[in-house]
Amino acid sequence: MSDLHALSGAYAVDALDDVERARFERHLAECEDCRAEVQSLREAAALLADDTAAAPPPGLRDRVLADIATVRPLPPVVPHGASRLRRRWLPLLVAAAVLAVLGVGLAAWQPWTSSAPTLTAADRVLSAGDAQAVRLSFPDGSTATLTRSVSEGRAVITTTDMAPPPAGKVYELWLQHPDGHMAPAGLMPVRPDQTVLLDGDASAAVGAGITVEPAGGSPEPTSEPIALFDLQQA
């Protein structure tokens, strides 16, 4: 009968069928721990009932209720101190089930996550306070913009309507050092609109370039750049 203990969450949010409800209520009459837990869950539901957050994604309620047995995997016959610890974490363990039944979006209540968005390395460069941008236009109307942040130590290429390279060729990126050396900085995917983070430390770069290279890239440029970004003029 220990599996009945796991039904306290579903019972509290009225998610049991008639047979399960009858079985659990008979068990509830004899189990003080389950009565206390059901009361705690109902109090949590009452506090969340007025939440005005967006509706949960389709199917969330069914998935949560299907997994409700995992909310309380241990039977209530435990040492007194362990019981108190389990109840201290109870709101976090059952929040998903309560929110789903009430129609409250999980995005509105996630105490285990930070409210600050996670930025990619490219996003950090583009939004940096010291970001420098150089924009070039090509004869066919396409554009490419190099953005470099010294504080981030990286550079990003952003393209719009860029034509694909010739068959069997790739676009390769380069960082230009103060001594004029062009260091390989990665290959560009074949897409007209994209944002590409260059490989390597760009903090001391004086420029960057794009060349057309054989498939797989080259250790050094084999052709004149189709685009050369001068960071010293930015």
Short mmCIF file of C-alpha atoms in Angstrom, two decimals:
data_model
loop_
_atom_site.label_atom_id
_atom_site.label_comp_id
_atom_site.label_asym_id
_atom_site.label_seq_id
_atom_site.Cartn_x
_atom_site.Cartn_y
_atom_site.Cartn_z
CA MET A 1 0.00 0.00 0.00
CA SER A 2 2.99 2.32 0.16
CA ASP A 3 2.26 3.43 -3.43
CA LEU A 4 -0.80 5.24 -2.10
CA HIS A 5 1.46 7.80 -0.42
CA ALA A 6 2.56 9.01 -3.86
CA LEU A 7 -1.02 9.99 -4.73
CA SER A 8 -1.20 12.89 -2.27
CA GLY A 9 -0.23 15.45 -4.92
CA ALA A 10 -2.76 14.23 -7.47
CA TYR A 11 -5.47 14.03 -4.81
CA ALA A 12 -4.79 17.60 -3.66
CA VAL A 13 -5.36 18.96 -7.17
CA ASP A 14 -8.35 16.66 -7.88
CA ALA A 15 -6.57 14.62 -10.54
CA LEU A 16 -7.59 11.11 -9.44
CA ASP A 17 -10.35 9.02 -10.98
CA ASP A 18 -13.23 7.80 -8.79
CA VAL A 19 -11.61 4.46 -7.92
CA GLU A 20 -8.26 5.99 -7.01
CA ARG A 21 -9.94 8.72 -5.00
CA ALA A 22 -11.93 6.22 -2.95
CA ARG A 23 -8.84 4.11 -2.24
CA PHE A 24 -6.79 7.13 -1.27
CA GLU A 25 -9.47 8.56 1.00
CA ARG A 26 -9.59 5.27 2.90
CA HIS A 27 -5.83 5.46 3.24
CA LEU A 28 -6.04 9.15 4.21
CA ALA A 29 -8.22 8.32 7.20
CA GLU A 30 -5.35 6.26 8.63
CA CYS A 31 -2.27 8.27 7.52
CA GLU A 32 -1.48 11.46 9.42
CA ASP A 33 1.48 12.32 7.17
CA CYS A 34 -0.62 12.17 4.02
CA ARG A 35 -3.34 14.32 5.58
CA ALA A 36 -0.73 16.95 6.44
CA GLU A 37 0.77 16.80 2.98
CA VAL A 38 -2.59 17.15 1.22
CA GLN A 39 -3.37 20.16 3.39
CA SER A 40 0.01 21.72 2.51
CA LEU A 41 -0.57 21.18 -1.19
CA ARG A 42 -4.03 22.68 -1.07
CA GLU A 43 -2.68 25.76 0.69
CA ALA A 44 -0.04 26.13 -2.04
CA ALA A 45 -2.73 25.82 -4.70
CA ALA A 46 -4.82 28.52 -3.02
CA LEU A 47 -1.84 30.91 -2.99
CA LEU A 48 -1.20 30.35 -6.68
CA ALA A 49 -4.82 30.47 -7.82
CA ASP A 50 -4.76 34.21 -8.48
CA ASP A 51 -1.60 34.13 -10.61
CA THR A 52 -2.16 35.85 -13.98
CA ALA A 53 0.75 34.34 -15.89
CA ALA A 54 0.41 32.94 -19.41
CA ALA A 55 -1.17 29.55 -20.03
CA PRO A 56 1.16 26.53 -19.99
CA PRO A 57 2.23 24.84 -23.22
CA PRO A 58 -0.20 22.28 -24.70
CA GLY A 59 0.13 18.88 -23.10
CA LEU A 60 2.00 20.13 -20.03
CA ARG A 61 -0.81 19.21 -17.62
CA ASP A 62 -1.02 15.66 -18.94
CA ARG A 63 2.76 15.16 -18.75
CA VAL A 64 2.93 16.46 -15.19
CA LEU A 65 0.02 14.35 -14.00
CA ALA A 66 1.48 11.28 -15.70
CA ASP A 67 4.68 11.77 -13.69
CA ILE A 68 3.00 12.80 -10.45
CA ALA A 69 4.18 9.65 -8.68
CA THR A 70 7.73 10.99 -8.74
CA VAL A 71 6.77 13.97 -6.59
CA ARG A 72 6.95 11.92 -3.42
CA PRO A 73 8.87 8.68 -3.97
CA LEU A 74 9.50 7.92 -0.28
CA PRO A 75 6.89 6.54 2.15
CA PRO A 76 6.07 8.73 5.14
CA VAL A 77 7.58 6.32 7.71
CA VAL A 78 10.90 8.16 8.06
CA PRO A 79 12.85 9.72 10.94
CA HIS A 80 11.25 12.86 12.28
CA GLY A 81 14.06 15.16 11.11
CA ALA A 82 13.98 13.77 7.57
CA SER A 83 10.22 14.36 7.41
CA ARG A 84 10.72 18.03 8.27
CA LEU A 85 13.41 18.35 5.60
CA ARG A 86 11.18 16.78 2.96
CA ARG A 87 8.34 19.17 3.78
CA ARG A 88 10.69 22.16 3.61
CA TRP A 89 11.33 21.33 -0.07
CA LEU A 90 7.75 20.31 -0.80
CA PRO A 91 6.68 23.54 -2.56
CA LEU A 92 9.52 23.16 -5.10
CA LEU A 93 8.79 19.49 -5.75
CA VAL A 94 5.06 19.89 -6.40
CA ALA A 95 5.01 23.35 -7.96
CA ALA A 96 4.91 21.98 -11.50
CA ALA A 97 1.84 19.85 -10.77
CA VAL A 98 -0.03 22.65 -9.00
CA LEU A 99 0.78 25.22 -11.68
CA ALA A 100 -0.25 22.89 -14.51
CA VAL A 101 -3.64 22.12 -12.95
CA LEU A 102 -4.29 25.78 -12.22
CA GLY A 103 -3.34 26.79 -15.78
CA VAL A 104 -0.32 28.83 -14.70
CA GLY A 105 2.70 28.90 -17.01
CA LEU A 106 5.87 27.34 -15.63
CA ALA A 107 7.84 30.29 -17.00
CA ALA A 108 6.13 32.48 -14.42
CA TRP A 109 7.45 30.53 -11.43
CA GLN A 110 10.88 28.94 -11.68
CA PRO A 111 12.79 29.58 -8.45
CA TRP A 112 15.61 27.32 -9.60
CA THR A 113 16.52 29.55 -12.58
CA SER A 114 17.94 33.04 -12.90
CA SER A 115 15.71 35.78 -14.28
CA ALA A 116 18.60 37.11 -16.38
CA PRO A 117 18.75 35.78 -19.97
CA THR A 118 21.78 33.74 -21.01
CA LEU A 119 23.73 35.47 -23.79
CA THR A 120 25.83 33.65 -26.35
CA ALA A 121 29.43 34.70 -26.94
CA ALA A 122 28.31 36.44 -30.15
CA ASP A 123 25.54 38.28 -28.30
CA ARG A 124 28.03 39.49 -25.69
CA VAL A 125 30.26 40.93 -28.41
CA LEU A 126 27.39 42.64 -30.20
CA SER A 127 26.03 44.18 -26.99
CA ALA A 128 29.37 45.13 -25.41
CA GLY A 129 29.85 48.76 -24.47
CA ASP A 130 33.15 48.94 -26.37
CA ALA A 131 31.90 47.18 -29.53
CA GLN A 132 33.38 48.54 -32.77
CA ALA A 133 31.54 47.89 -36.04
CA VAL A 134 32.74 48.16 -39.63
CA ARG A 135 30.17 47.64 -42.39
CA LEU A 136 30.95 46.79 -46.01
CA SER A 137 28.60 46.65 -49.00
CA PHE A 138 29.10 44.42 -52.05
CA PRO A 139 28.15 45.28 -55.66
CA ASP A 140 25.23 42.81 -55.58
CA GLY A 141 23.64 44.67 -52.66
CA SER A 142 24.67 42.24 -49.93
CA THR A 143 26.41 43.48 -46.78
CA ALA A 144 28.83 42.19 -44.16
CA THR A 145 29.51 43.81 -40.79
CA LEU A 146 32.44 43.07 -38.49
CA THR A 147 31.89 43.83 -34.81
CA ARG A 148 34.80 43.55 -32.36
CA SER A 149 34.83 43.97 -28.57
CA VAL A 150 38.22 44.37 -26.89
CA SER A 151 36.73 43.63 -23.46
CA GLU A 152 35.27 40.34 -24.77
CA GLY A 153 38.34 39.61 -26.87
CA ARG A 154 36.20 38.33 -29.76
CA ALA A 155 34.84 39.46 -33.11
CA VAL A 156 31.62 38.66 -35.00
CA ILE A 157 30.73 38.76 -38.69
CA THR A 158 27.09 39.48 -39.59
CA THR A 159 25.96 39.08 -43.21
CA THR A 160 22.83 40.00 -45.15
CA ASP A 161 21.91 38.48 -48.55
CA MET A 162 25.45 37.20 -49.06
CA ALA A 163 25.89 35.05 -52.18
CA PRO A 164 27.23 31.51 -51.72
CA PRO A 165 30.88 30.77 -52.59
CA PRO A 166 31.73 29.11 -55.94
CA ALA A 167 31.26 25.35 -56.18
CA GLY A 168 33.94 23.47 -54.28
CA LYS A 169 34.99 26.60 -52.38
CA VAL A 170 34.33 28.08 -48.93
CA TYR A 171 34.45 31.49 -47.34
CA GLU A 172 37.21 31.61 -44.74
CA LEU A 173 37.53 34.24 -42.02
CA TRP A 174 40.79 35.83 -40.90
CA LEU A 175 42.02 38.06 -38.09
CA GLN A 176 44.75 40.50 -39.03
CA HIS A 177 47.50 41.01 -36.44
CA PRO A 178 49.39 44.30 -36.00
CA ASP A 179 52.37 42.81 -37.90
CA GLY A 180 50.11 42.13 -40.88
CA HIS A 181 49.82 38.36 -40.36
CA MET A 182 46.42 36.91 -41.20
CA ALA A 183 45.43 34.17 -38.73
CA PRO A 184 42.69 31.66 -39.67
CA ALA A 185 39.47 32.45 -37.77
CA GLY A 186 37.03 29.82 -39.03
CA LEU A 187 34.86 28.93 -42.02
CA MET A 188 31.53 30.53 -42.79
CA PRO A 189 28.43 28.36 -43.21
CA VAL A 190 26.73 28.71 -46.59
CA ARG A 191 23.81 30.93 -45.61
CA PRO A 192 22.87 34.39 -46.90
CA ASP A 193 21.99 35.82 -43.47
CA GLN A 194 24.05 34.77 -40.50
CA THR A 195 26.06 35.78 -37.46
CA VAL A 196 29.42 34.03 -37.10
CA LEU A 197 31.76 34.24 -34.10
CA LEU A 198 35.37 34.35 -35.29
CA ASP A 199 37.85 31.93 -33.75
CA GLY A 200 40.77 33.33 -31.80
CA ASP A 201 41.62 36.37 -29.69
CA ALA A 202 40.51 39.52 -31.48
CA SER A 203 41.44 42.01 -28.76
CA ALA A 204 44.65 43.14 -30.52
CA ALA A 205 43.43 42.65 -34.11
CA VAL A 206 43.75 45.60 -36.46
CA GLY A 207 41.41 44.10 -39.01
CA ALA A 208 39.64 41.04 -40.36
CA GLY A 209 39.00 39.56 -43.77
CA ILE A 210 37.01 37.08 -45.84
CA THR A 211 38.64 35.06 -48.61
CA VAL A 212 37.50 32.33 -50.99
CA GLU A 213 39.41 29.13 -50.23
CA PRO A 214 39.38 25.46 -51.27
CA ALA A 215 36.92 23.22 -49.44
CA GLY A 216 38.15 22.66 -45.90
CA GLY A 217 39.93 26.00 -45.70
CA SER A 218 43.59 26.99 -45.82
CA PRO A 219 46.25 27.72 -43.17
CA GLU A 220 46.92 31.04 -44.91
CA PRO A 221 45.05 33.06 -47.55
CA THR A 222 45.40 31.76 -51.11
CA SER A 223 43.45 34.61 -52.73
CA GLU A 224 42.83 38.30 -52.28
CA PRO A 225 40.16 39.09 -49.67
CA ILE A 226 36.67 39.72 -50.98
CA ALA A 227 36.15 41.79 -47.83
CA LEU A 228 38.73 43.50 -45.62
CA PHE A 229 37.60 45.23 -42.41
CA ASP A 230 39.90 47.95 -41.05
CA LEU A 231 39.39 48.18 -37.28
CA GLN A 232 41.85 51.04 -37.00
CA GLN A 233 39.35 53.24 -38.82
CA ALA A 234 36.35 52.11 -36.77
#
